[in-house]
Coordinates of C-alpha atoms and ligand atoms in Angstrom, one line a residue:
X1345 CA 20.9 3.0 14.2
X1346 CA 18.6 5.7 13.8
X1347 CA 14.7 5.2 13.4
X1348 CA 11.7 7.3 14.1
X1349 CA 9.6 6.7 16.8
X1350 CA 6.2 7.6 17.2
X1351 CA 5.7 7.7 21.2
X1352 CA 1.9 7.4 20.8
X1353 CA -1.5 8.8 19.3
X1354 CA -0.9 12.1 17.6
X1355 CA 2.6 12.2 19.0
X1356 CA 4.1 12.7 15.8
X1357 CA 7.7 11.1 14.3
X1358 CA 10.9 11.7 16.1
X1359 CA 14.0 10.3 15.3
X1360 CA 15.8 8.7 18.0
X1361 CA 18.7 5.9 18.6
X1362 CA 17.5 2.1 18.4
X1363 CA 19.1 -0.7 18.6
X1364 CA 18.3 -3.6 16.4
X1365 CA 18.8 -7.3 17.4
X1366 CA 20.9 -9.6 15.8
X1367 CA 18.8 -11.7 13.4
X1368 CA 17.5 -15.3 14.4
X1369 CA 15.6 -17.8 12.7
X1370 CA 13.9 -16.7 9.9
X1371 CA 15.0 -13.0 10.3
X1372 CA 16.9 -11.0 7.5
X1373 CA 18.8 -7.8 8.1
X1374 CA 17.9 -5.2 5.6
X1375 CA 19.9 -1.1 5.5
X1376 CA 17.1 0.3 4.3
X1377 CA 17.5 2.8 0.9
X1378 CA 13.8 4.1 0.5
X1379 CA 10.8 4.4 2.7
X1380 CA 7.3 5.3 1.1
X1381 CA 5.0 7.8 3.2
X1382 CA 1.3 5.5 3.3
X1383 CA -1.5 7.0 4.6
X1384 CA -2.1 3.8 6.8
X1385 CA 0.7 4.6 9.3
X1386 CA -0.7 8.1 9.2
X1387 CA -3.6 6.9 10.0
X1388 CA -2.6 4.6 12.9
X1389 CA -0.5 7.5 14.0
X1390 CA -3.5 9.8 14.5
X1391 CA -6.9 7.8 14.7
X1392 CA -6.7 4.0 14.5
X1393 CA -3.6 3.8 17.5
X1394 CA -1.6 0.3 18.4
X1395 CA 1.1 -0.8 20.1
X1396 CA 3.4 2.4 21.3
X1397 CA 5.9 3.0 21.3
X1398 CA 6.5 2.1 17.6
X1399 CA 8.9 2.4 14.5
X1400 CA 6.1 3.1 11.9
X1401 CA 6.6 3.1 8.0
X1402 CA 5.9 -0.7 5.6
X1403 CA 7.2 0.5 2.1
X1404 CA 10.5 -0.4 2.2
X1405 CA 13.2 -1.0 -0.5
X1406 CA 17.0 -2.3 0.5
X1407 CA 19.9 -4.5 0.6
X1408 CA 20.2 -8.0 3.0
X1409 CA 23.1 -7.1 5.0
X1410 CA 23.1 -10.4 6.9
X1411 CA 20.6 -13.5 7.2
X1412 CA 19.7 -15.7 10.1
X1413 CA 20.5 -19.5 10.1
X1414 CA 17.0 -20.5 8.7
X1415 CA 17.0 -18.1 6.1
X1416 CA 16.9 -19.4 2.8
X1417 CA 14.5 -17.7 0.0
X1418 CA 17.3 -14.2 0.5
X1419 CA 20.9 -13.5 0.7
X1420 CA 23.7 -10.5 1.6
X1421 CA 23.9 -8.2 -1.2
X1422 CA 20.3 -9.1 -2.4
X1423 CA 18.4 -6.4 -3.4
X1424 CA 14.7 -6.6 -2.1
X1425 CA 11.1 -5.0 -2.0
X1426 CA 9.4 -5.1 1.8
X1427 CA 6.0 -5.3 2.3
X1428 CA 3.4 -5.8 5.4
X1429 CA 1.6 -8.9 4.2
X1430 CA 2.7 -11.2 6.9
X1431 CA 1.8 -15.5 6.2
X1432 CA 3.0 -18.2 7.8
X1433 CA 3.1 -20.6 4.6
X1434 CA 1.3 -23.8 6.4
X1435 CA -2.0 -22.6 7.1
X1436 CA -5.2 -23.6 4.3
X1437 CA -5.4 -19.7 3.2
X1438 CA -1.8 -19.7 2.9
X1439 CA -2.0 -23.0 0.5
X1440 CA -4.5 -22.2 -1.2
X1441 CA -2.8 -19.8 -2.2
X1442 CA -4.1 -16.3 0.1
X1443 CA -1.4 -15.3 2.0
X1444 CA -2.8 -12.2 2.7
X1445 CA -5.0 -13.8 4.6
X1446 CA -3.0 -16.2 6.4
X1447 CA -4.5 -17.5 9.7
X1448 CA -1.0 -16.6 11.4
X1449 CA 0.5 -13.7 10.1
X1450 CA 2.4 -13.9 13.8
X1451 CA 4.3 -16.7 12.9
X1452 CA 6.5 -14.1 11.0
X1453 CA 7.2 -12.6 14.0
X1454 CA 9.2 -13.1 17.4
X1455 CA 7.8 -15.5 20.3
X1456 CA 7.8 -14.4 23.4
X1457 CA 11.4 -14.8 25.3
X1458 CA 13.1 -14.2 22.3
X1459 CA 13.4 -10.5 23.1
X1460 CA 12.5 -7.7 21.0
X1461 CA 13.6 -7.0 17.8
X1462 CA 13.4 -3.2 18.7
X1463 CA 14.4 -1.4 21.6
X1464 CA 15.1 2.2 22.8
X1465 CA 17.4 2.5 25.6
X1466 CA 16.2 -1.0 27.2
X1467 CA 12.9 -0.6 26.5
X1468 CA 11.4 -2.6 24.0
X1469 CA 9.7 -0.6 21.0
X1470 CA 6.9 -2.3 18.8
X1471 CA 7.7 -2.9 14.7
X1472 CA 5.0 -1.4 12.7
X1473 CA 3.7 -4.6 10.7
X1474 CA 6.5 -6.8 10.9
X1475 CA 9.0 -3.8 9.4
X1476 CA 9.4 -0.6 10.8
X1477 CA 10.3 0.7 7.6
X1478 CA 10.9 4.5 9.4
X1479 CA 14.5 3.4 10.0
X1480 CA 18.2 2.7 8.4
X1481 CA 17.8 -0.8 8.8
X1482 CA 14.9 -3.6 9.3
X1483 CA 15.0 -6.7 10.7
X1484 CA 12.1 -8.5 9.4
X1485 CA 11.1 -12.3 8.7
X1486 CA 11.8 -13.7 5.3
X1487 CA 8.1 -13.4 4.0
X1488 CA 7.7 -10.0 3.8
X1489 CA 10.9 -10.2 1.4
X1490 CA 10.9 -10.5 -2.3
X1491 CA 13.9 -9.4 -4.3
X1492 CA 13.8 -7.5 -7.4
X1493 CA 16.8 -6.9 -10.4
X1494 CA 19.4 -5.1 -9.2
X1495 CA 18.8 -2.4 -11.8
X1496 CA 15.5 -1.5 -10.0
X1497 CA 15.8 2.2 -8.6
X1498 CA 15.0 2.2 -4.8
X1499 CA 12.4 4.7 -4.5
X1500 CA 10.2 3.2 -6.8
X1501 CA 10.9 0.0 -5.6
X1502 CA 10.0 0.9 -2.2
X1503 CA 6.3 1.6 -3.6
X1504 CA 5.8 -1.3 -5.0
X1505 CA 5.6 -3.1 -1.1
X1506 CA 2.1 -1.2 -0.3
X1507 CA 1.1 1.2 -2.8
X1508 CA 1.2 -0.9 -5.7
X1509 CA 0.6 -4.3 -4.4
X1510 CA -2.7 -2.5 -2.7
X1511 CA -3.7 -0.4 -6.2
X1512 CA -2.8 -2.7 -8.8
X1513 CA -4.2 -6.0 -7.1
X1514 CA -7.0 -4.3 -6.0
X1515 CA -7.9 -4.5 -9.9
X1516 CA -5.6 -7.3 -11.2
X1517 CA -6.3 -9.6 -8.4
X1518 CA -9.3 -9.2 -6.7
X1519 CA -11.9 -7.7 -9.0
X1520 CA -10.2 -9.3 -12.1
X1521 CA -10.9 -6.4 -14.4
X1522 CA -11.0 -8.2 -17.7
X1523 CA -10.2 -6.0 -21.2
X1524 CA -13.1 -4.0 -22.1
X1525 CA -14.8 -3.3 -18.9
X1526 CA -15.3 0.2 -17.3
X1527 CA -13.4 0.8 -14.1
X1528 CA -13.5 3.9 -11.9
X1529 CA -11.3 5.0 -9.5
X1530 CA -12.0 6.8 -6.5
X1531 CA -9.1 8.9 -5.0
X1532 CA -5.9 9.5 -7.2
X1533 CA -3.4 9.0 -4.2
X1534 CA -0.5 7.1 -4.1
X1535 CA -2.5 4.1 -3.9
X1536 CA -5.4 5.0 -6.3
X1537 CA -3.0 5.8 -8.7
X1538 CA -2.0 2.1 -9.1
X1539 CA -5.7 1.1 -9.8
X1540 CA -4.9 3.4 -12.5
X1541 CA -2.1 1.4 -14.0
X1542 CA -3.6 -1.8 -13.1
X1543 CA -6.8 -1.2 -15.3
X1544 CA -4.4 -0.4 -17.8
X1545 CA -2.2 -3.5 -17.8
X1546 CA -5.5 -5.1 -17.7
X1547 CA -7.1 -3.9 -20.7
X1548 CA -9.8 -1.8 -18.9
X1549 CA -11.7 0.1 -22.0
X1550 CA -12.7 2.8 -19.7
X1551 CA -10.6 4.3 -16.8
X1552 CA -12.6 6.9 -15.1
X1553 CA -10.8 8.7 -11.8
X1554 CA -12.5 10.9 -9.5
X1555 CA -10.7 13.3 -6.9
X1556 CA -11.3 17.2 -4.9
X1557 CA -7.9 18.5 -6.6
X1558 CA -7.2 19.1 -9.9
X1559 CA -3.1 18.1 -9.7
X1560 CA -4.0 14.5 -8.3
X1561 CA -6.3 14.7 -11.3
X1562 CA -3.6 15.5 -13.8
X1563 CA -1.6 12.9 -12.2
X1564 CA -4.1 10.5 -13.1
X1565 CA -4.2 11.5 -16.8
X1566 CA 0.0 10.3 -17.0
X1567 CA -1.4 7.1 -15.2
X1568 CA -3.8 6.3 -18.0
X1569 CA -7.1 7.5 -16.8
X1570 CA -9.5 8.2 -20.0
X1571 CA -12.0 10.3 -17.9
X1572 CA -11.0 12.5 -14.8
X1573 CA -14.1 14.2 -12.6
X1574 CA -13.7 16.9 -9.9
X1575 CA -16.2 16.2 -7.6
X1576 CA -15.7 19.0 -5.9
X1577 CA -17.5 20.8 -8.5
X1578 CA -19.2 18.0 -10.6
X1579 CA -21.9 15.1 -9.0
X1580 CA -19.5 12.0 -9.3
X1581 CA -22.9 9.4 -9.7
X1582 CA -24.1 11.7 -12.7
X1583 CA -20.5 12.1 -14.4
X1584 CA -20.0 8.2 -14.6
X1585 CA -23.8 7.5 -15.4
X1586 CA -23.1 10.0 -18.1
X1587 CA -20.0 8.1 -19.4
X1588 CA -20.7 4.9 -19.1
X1589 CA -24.3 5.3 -20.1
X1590 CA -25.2 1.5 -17.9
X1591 CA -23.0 2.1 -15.1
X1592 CA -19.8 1.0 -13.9
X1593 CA -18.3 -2.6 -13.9
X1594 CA -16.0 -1.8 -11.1
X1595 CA -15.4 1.1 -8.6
X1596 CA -12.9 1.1 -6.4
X1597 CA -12.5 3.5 -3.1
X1598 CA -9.5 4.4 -2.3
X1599 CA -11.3 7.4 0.0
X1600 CA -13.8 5.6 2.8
X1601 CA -15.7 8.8 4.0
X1602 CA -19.1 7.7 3.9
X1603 CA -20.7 9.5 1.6
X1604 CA -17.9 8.9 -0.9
X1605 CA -18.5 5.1 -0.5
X1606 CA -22.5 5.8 -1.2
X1607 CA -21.9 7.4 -4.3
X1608 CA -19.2 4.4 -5.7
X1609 CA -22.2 2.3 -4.7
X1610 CA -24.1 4.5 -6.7
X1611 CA -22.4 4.4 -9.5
X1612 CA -22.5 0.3 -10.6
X1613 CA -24.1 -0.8 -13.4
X1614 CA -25.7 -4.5 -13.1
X1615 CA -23.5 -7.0 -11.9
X1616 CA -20.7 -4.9 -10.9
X1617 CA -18.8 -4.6 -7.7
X1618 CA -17.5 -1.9 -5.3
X1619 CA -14.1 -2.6 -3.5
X1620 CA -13.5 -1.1 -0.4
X1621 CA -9.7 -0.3 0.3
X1622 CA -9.1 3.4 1.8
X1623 CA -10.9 3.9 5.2
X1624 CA -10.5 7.8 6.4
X1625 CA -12.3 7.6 10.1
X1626 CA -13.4 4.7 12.4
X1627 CA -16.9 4.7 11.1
X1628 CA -16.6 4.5 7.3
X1629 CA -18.9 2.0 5.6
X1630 CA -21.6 1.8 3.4
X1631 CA -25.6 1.1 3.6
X1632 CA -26.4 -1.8 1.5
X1633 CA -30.4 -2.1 0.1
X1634 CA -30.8 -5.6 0.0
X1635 CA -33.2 -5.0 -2.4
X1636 CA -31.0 -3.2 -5.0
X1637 CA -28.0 -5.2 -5.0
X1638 CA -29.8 -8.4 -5.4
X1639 CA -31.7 -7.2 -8.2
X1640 CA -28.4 -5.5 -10.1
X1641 CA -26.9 -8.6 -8.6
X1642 CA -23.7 -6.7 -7.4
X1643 CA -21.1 -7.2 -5.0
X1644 CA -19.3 -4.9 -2.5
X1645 CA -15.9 -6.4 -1.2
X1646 CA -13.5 -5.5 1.3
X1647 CA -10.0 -5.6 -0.2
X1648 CA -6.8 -6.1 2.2
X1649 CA -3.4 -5.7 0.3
X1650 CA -5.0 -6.1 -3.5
X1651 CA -5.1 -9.8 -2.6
X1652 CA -1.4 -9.9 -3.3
X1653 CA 1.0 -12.5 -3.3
X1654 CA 4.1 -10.6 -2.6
X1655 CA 6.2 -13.8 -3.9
X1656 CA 4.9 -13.8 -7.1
X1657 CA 3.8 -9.5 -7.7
X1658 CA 6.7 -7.9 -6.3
X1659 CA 9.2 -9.2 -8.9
X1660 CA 5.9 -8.5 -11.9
X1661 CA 5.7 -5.2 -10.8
X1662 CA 9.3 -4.4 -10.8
X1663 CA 9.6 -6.2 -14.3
X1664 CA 6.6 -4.1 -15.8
X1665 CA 8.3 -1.1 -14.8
X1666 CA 11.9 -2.1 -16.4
X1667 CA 10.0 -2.8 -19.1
X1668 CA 8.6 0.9 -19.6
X1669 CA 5.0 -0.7 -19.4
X1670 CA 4.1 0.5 -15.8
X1671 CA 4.8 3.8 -14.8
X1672 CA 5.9 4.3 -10.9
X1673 CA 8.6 7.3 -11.4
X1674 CA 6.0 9.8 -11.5
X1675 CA 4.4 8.0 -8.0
X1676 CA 7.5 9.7 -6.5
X1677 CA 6.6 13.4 -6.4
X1678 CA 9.3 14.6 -3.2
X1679 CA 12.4 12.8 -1.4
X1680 CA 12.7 13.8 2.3
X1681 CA 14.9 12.7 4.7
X1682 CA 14.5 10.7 7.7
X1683 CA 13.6 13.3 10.1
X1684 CA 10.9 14.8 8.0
X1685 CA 8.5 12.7 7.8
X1686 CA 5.9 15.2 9.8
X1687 CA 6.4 17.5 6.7
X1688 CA 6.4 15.3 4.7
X1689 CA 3.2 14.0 5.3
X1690 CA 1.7 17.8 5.2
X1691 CA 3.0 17.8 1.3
X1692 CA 0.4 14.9 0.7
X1693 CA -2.3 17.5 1.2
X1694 CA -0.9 19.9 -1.7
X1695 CA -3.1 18.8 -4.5
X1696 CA 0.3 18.0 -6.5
X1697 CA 1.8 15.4 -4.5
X1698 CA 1.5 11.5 -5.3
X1699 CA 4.0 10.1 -3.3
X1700 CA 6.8 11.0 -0.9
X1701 CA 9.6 8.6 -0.4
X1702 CA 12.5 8.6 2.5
X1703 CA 15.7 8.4 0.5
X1704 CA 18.3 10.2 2.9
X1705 CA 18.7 7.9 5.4
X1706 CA 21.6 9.2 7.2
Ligands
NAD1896 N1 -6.9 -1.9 2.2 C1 -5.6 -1.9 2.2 O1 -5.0 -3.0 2.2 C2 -4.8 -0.6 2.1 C3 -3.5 -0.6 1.9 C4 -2.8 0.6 1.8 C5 -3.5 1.8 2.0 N2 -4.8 1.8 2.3 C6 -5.6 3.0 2.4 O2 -5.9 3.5 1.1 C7 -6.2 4.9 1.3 C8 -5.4 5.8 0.3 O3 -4.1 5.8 0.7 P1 -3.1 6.8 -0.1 O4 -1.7 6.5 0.5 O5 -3.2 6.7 -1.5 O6 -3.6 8.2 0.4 P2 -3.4 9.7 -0.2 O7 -3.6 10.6 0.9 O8 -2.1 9.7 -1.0 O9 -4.6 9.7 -1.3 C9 -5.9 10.0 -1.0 C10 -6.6 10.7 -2.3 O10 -8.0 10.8 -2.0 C11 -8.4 12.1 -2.5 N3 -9.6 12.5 -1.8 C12 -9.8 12.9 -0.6 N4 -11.1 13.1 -0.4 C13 -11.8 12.8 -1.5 C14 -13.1 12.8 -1.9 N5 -14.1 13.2 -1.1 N6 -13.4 12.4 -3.2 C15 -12.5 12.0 -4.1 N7 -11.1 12.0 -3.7 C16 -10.8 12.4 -2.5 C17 -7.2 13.0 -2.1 O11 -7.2 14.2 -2.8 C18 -6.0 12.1 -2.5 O12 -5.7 12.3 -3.8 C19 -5.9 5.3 2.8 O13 -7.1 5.2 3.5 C20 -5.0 4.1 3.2 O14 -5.0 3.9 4.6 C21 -5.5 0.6 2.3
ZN1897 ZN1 0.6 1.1 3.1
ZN1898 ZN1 -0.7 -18.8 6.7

């Protein structure tokens, strides 16, 4: 099959010929139909590094083409959602219900001597979180799988693996955004942009998104924002203090560049909390004053995969879409093809962009 490899830091995408092993265990065959384009494997493409060479890309969408003898949660024909939250099901997080935290996520993958799921011409080539998504097929365990109606278009199914799981449980799930409160978002990406929906499924009174470019802005308004700042041009801190008169109940930054973070902090009115979700460079982070946050008595969390349980989100996701109550078509703004990733990647700078998904696989 044909998958793109990325040969090592800043080496870009390049399709090649890989061949996939036949699936064991717990493995499930997948010919993939869509791809999504997150900024996280552009970021371990360029900055953060890993295990190379690799077959990048985690937002996949697809059809089981074949199961291994242990599989039993999918089946051939199945239509299902990938995503990168790997759990092993047994360990306390993972019963207590927080996969993604699971103590061992590598139980999901391959022990050593079984041979690599990957390989380029006898060389074994690493899987980009358990999927390697950047390919026509995936062989991936059954716990990164969750199958959605067969009616489900694959494009925006493929978002819902990262994008939405990380966006909409960012605010559904981790900062449990109850009806009423006042929510902003920082960064209108392809992620942010779920926040956006999320504060509106939960009954947010007060959606307020912040971004450099007015078309990711204008995006946000079809999302449900009720307040869009350019900060570019406008002080962020002063636009929200000015709408929300006591501060925000939750901000969430989907950005990381440190003095983006400072001003979410900023921003919170007493008792609320700042999630921490995009990263852009090795050193993002935030000072914390002791002082202040005890005396607001706020909170500011690190958020991995909106706190998701694929299981149980996946298939809500997919439903509040069918259902016209969640918008994801307008996530997908261009549809590439397997070789242009490198481009396509480039169009997420042009200010109009949410989205690109890999549709032409062949
Ligand atoms: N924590 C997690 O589990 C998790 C999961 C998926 C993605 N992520 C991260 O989330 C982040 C967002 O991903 P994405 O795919 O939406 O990226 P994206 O490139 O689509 O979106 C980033 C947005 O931020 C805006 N932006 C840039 N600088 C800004 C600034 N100074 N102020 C306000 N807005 C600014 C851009 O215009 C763009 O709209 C990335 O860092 C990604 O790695 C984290
Ligand atoms: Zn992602
Ligand atoms: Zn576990």
């Amino acid at each position: 099959m044909k998958a793109s490899i990325t040969k090592g830091l800043g080496q870009g995408f390049v399709v090649e010929e890989v061949e996939l092993a036949a699936p064991i265990g717990h493995e499930v065959r997948v010919q993939v139909k869509a791809s999504g384009l997150c900024h996280s494997d552009l970021s371990i493409a360029t900055f953060i590094g890993g295990d190379f060479p690799v077959v990048l890309g985690h937002e996949v969408a697809g059809v089981v083409t074949e199961v291994g003898p242990l599989v039993t949660q999918v089946k051939a024909g199945d239509h299902v959602v990938g995503s990168l939250i790997q759990f092993c099901g047994a360990c306390v997080n993972c019963l207590s219900g927080r996969t993604y935290i699971c103590l061992h996520p590598e139980a999901t993958l391959r022990a050593p001597g079984e041979g690599p799921r990957l390989s380029c011409q006898g060389v074994p080539v690493a899987q980009g979180m358990g999927m390697g998504g950047f390919a026509q097929e995936v062989l991936v365990h059954e716990n990164q799988l969750a199958v959605v109606p067969d009616e489900m278009p694959w494009a925006p199914a493929a978002l819902i693996g990262c994008g939405v799981l990380t966006g909409a449980g960012a605010v559904l799930n981790s900062a449990n955004v109850q009806h009423g409160e006042t929510v902003v978002v920082i960064g209108a990406g392809g992620v942010g942009l779920n926040a956006v929906s999320g504060a509106r499924l939960a009954g947010a009174g007060t959606i307020i998104v912040t971004d450099i470019e007015d078309g990711k802005l204008e995006h946000a308004k079809a999302f449900g924002a009720t307040h869009v700042v350019n900060s570019r041009g406008t002080d962020p801190v002063a636009a929200v203090r000015d709408i929300t008169c006591a501060g925000a109940d939750h901000v969430f930054d989907f950005v990381g560049a440190r003095p983006v973070t400072a001003q979410g902090l900023q921003m919170l009115g007493k008792g609320g909390g700042l999630y921490l979700i995009g990263a852009a460079a090795m050193d993002a982070g935030v000072d914390v004053s002791t002082f202040a946050v005890l005396s607001g008595s706020q909170k500011v969390q690190g958020v991995y995969m909106g706190s998701s349980n694929l299981k149980r989100d996946v298939p809500y996701y997919a439903s509040m879409y069918l259902q016209g109550r969640m918008n994801l078509d307008d996530l997908v703004s261009k549809e590439i093809g397997l070789a242009d990733i490198e481009t396509g990647y480039e169009s997420l700078k042009d200010g109009t962009t949410a989205r690109v998904v890999i549709t032409d696989l062949s």
